[in-house]
Short mmCIF file of C-alpha atoms in Angstrom, two decimals:
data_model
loop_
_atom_site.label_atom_id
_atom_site.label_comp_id
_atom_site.label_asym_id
_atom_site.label_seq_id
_atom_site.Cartn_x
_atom_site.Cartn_y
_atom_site.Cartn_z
CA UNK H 1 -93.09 -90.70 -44.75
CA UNK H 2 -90.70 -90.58 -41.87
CA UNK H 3 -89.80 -87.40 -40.48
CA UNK H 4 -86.26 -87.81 -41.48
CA UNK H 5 -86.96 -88.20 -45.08
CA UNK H 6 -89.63 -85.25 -44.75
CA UNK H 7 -86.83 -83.09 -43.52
CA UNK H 8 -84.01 -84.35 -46.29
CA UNK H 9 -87.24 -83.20 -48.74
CA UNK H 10 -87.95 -79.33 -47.39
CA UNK H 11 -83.75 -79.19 -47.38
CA UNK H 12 -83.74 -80.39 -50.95
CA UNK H 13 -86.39 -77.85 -52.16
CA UNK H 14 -84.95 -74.91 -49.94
CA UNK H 15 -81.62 -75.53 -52.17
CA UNK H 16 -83.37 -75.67 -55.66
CA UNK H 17 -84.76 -72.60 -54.51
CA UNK H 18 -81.96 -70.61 -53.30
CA UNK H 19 -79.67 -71.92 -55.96
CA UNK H 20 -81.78 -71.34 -59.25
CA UNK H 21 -81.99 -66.82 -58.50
CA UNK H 22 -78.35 -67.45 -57.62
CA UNK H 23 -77.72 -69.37 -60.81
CA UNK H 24 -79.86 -67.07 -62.91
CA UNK H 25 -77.83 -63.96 -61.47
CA UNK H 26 -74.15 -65.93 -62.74
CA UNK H 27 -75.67 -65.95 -66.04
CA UNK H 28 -76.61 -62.99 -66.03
CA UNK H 29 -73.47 -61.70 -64.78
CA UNK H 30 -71.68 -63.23 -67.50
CA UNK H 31 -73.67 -62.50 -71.04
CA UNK H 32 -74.70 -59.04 -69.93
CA UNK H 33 -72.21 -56.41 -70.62
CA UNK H 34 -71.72 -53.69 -67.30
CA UNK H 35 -72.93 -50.40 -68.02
CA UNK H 36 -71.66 -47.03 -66.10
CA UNK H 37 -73.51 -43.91 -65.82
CA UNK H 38 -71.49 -41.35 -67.63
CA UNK H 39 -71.83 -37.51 -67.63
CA UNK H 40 -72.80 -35.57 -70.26
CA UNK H 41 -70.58 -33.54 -72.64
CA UNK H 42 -71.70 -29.49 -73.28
CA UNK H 43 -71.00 -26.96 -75.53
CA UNK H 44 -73.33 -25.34 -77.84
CA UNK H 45 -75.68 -27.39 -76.47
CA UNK H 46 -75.98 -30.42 -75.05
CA UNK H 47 -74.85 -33.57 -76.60
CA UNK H 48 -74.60 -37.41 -75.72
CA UNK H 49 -72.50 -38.92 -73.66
CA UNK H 50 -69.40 -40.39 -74.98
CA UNK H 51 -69.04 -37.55 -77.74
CA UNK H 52 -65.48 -37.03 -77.63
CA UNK H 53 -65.52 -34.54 -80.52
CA UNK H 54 -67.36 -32.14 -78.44
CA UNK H 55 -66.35 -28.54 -77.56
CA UNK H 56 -63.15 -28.26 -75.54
CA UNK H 57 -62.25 -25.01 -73.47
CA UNK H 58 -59.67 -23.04 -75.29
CA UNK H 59 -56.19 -22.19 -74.01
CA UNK H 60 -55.71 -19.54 -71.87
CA UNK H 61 -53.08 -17.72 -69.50
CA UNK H 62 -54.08 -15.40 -66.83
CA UNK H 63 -52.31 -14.56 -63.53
CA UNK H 64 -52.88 -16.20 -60.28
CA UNK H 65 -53.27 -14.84 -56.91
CA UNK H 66 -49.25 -14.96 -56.75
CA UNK H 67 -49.04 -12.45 -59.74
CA UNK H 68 -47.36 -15.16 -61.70
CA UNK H 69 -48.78 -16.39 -65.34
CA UNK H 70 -50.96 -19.60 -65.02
CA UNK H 71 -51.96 -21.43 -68.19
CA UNK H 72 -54.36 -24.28 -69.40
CA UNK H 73 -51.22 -26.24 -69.85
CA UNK H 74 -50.92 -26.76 -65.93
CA UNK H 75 -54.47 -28.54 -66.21
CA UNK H 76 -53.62 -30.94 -68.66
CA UNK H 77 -54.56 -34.31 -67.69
CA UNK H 78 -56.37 -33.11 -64.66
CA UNK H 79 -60.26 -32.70 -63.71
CA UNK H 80 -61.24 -29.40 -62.74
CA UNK H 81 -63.89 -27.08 -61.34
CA UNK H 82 -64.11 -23.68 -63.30
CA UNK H 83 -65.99 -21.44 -60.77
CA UNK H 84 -66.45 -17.94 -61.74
CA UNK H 85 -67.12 -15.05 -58.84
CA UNK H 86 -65.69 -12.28 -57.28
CA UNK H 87 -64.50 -11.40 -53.85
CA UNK H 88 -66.75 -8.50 -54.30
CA UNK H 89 -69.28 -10.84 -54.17
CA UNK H 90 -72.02 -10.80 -51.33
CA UNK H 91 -72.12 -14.18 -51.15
CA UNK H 92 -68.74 -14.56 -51.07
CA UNK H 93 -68.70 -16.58 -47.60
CA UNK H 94 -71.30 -19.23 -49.01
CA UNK H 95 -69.44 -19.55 -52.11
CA UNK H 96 -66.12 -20.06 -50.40
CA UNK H 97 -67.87 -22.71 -48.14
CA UNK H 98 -68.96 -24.54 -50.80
CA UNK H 99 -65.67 -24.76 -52.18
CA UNK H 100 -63.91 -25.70 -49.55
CA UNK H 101 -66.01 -28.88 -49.13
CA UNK H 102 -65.79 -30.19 -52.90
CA UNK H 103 -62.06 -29.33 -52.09
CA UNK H 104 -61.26 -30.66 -48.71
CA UNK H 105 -62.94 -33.95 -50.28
CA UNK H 106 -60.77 -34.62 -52.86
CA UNK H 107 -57.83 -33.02 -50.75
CA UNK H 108 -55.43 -36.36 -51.46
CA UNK H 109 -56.57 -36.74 -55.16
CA UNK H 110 -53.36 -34.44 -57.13
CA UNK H 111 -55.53 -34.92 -60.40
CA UNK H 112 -58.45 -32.35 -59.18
CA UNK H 113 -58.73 -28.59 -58.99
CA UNK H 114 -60.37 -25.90 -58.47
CA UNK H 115 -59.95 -22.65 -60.56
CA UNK H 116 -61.52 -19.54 -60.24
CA UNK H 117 -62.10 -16.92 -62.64
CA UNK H 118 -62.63 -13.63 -61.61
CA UNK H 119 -66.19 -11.62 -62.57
CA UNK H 120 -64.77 -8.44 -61.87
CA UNK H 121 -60.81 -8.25 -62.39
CA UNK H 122 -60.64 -4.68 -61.23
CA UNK H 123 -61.83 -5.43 -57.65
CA UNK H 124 -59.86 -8.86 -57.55
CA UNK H 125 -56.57 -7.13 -57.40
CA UNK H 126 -53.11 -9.51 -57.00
CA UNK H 127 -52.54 -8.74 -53.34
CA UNK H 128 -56.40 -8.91 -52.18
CA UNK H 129 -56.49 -12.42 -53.97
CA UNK H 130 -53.63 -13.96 -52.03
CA UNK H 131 -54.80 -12.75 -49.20
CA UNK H 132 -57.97 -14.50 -49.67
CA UNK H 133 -56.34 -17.79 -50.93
CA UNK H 134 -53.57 -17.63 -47.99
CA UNK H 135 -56.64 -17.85 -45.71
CA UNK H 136 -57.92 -20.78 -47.11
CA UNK H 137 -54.51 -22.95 -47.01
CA UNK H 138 -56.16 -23.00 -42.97
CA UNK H 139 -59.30 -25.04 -44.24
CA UNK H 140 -57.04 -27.67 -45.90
CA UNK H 141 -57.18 -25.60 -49.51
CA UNK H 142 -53.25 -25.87 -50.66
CA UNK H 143 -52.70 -23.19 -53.38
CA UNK H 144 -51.49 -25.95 -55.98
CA UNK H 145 -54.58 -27.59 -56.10
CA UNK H 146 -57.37 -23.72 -55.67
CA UNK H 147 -56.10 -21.26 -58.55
CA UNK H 148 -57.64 -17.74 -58.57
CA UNK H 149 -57.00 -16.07 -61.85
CA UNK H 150 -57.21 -12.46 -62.34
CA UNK H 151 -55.76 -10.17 -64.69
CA UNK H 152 -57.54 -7.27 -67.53
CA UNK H 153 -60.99 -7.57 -66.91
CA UNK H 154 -61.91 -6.87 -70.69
CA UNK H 155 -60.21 -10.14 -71.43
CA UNK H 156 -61.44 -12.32 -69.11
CA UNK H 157 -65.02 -11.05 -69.58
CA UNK H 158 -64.04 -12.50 -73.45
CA UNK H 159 -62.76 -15.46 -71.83
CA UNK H 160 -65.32 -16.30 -69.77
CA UNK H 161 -67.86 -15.65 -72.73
CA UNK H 162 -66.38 -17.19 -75.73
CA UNK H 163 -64.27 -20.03 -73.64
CA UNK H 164 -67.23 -21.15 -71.56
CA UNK H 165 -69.87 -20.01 -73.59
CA UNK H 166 -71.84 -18.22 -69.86
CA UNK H 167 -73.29 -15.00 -71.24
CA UNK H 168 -74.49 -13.54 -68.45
CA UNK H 169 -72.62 -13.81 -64.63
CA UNK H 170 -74.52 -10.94 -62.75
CA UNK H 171 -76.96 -13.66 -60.71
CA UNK H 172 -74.88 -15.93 -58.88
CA UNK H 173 -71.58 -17.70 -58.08
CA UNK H 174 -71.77 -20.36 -61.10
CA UNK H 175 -68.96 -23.60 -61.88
CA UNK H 176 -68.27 -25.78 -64.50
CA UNK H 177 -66.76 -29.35 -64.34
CA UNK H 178 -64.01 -29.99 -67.24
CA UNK H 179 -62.25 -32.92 -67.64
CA UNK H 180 -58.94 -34.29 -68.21
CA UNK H 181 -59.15 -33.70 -72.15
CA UNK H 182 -61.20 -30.11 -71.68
CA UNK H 183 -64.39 -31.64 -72.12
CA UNK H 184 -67.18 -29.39 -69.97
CA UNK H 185 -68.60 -32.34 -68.39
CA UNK H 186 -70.70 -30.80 -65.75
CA UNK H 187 -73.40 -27.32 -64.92
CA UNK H 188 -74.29 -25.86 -61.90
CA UNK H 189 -75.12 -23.09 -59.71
CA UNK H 190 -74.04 -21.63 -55.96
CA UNK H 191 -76.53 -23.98 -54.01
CA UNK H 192 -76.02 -26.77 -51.62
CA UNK H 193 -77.83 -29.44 -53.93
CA UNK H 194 -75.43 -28.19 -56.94
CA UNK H 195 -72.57 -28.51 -55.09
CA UNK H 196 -73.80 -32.02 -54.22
CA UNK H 197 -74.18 -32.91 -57.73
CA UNK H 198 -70.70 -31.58 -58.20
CA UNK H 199 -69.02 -33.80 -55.96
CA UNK H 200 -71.03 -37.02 -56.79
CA UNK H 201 -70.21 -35.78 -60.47
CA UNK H 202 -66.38 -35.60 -59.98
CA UNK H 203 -66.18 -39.17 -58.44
CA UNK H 204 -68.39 -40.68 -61.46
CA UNK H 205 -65.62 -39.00 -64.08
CA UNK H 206 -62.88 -40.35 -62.09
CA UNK H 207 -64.31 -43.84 -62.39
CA UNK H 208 -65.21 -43.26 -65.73
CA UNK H 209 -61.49 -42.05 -66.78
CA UNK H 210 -60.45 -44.62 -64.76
CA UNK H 211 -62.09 -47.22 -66.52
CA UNK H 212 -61.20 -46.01 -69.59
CA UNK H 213 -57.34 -45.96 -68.77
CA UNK H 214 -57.97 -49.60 -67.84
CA UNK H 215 -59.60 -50.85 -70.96
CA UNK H 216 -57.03 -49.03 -72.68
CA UNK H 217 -54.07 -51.09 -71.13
CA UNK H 218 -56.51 -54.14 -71.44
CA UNK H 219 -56.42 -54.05 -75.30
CA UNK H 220 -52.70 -53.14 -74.89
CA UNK H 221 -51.57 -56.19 -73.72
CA UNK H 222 -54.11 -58.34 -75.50
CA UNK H 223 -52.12 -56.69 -78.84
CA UNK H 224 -48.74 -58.40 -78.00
#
């Protein structure tokens, strides 16, 4: 065999090779249906994913750190972060940290928020809470998009317990992820990892709404 003909040979079996994986991986591609992680729902407890009769957070209007009544109503359509604390808190710089990094990532995105919930509504007065929000319009925190609700602390302890279904707040700093339909989507506690989870978390439901909205369109204008 000349070495021309030996050469044309290892070429010919170095294509077969590289061209049956990529072959397989087209086929693959193309019967196999994509699959995207989604987030769990909550509620009573938890339930699969994709349950979209699961427990939605209630309506509710409390004040916000401009004295002025802010209701579920402004959140509709929108994902948000329910965190629940109080400036009272010792931890209050961590927590506030923590925030400020889930927000200053999604600082362009006009669909995510962050509201708080105060733990102890007699503390959190209306001008100590401005105060504390005006300082963090410096870290890149606008006040449209990092709502801190206070008001009677009897009914926001109600709130917080029959809305969110959280019994007992005297640990820790703790947030919840809703979605855009009031879905509780996500858990998790005052600690670098949770806050982590949170932001992976929020860019997984905005695929996953996203995705939906698209399929949605899809069948749309395969209808007509």
């Amino acid at each position: 065999m000349s070495i021309s003909k030996k050469w044309k040979k290892y070429i010919a079996l170095g294509g077969i090779l590289f061209l049956f994986p990529l072959g397989f991986l087209l086929l693959f591609g193309k019967v196999a249906k994509h699959k995207f992680a989604t987030l769990k729902y909550y509620g009573t407890e938890s339930t699969e994913a994709l349950d979209s009769s699961s427990y939605t957070v209630p309506a509710f209007v409390f004040a916000d750190q401009s004295g002025k009544a802010f209701s579920s109503d402004s959140l509709e359509g929108k994902v948000w972060l329910a965190a629940f604390y109080s400036l009272s808190d010792p931890h209050i710089k961590k927590i506030t940290e923590r925030l400020l990094n889930i927000n200053f990532k999604y600082r362009f995105e006009d669909d995510i928020s962050i509201v708080v919930f105060s733990t102890d509504c007699d503390h959190d007065t209306q001008p100590l809470v401005q105060r504390y929000t005006e300082q963090l319009t410096r870290y890149n925190a606008a006040t449209d998009k990092w709502q801190f609700l206070s008001g009677n602390q009897q009914a926001m302890q109600s709130f917080i317990r029959n809305g969110f279904l959280i019994d007992d707040l005297r640990n820790e700093a703790i947030f919840r992820l809703v979605d855009n339909e009031g879905h509780v989507r996500g858990l998790y506690g005052n600690t670098e990892y949770h806050i982590l989870n949170a932001i992976e978390d929020i860019a997984l439901l905005k695929k996953e709404i996203d995705l939906k909205k698209y399929n949605e369109n899809k069948a749309l204008g395969n209808s007509h």
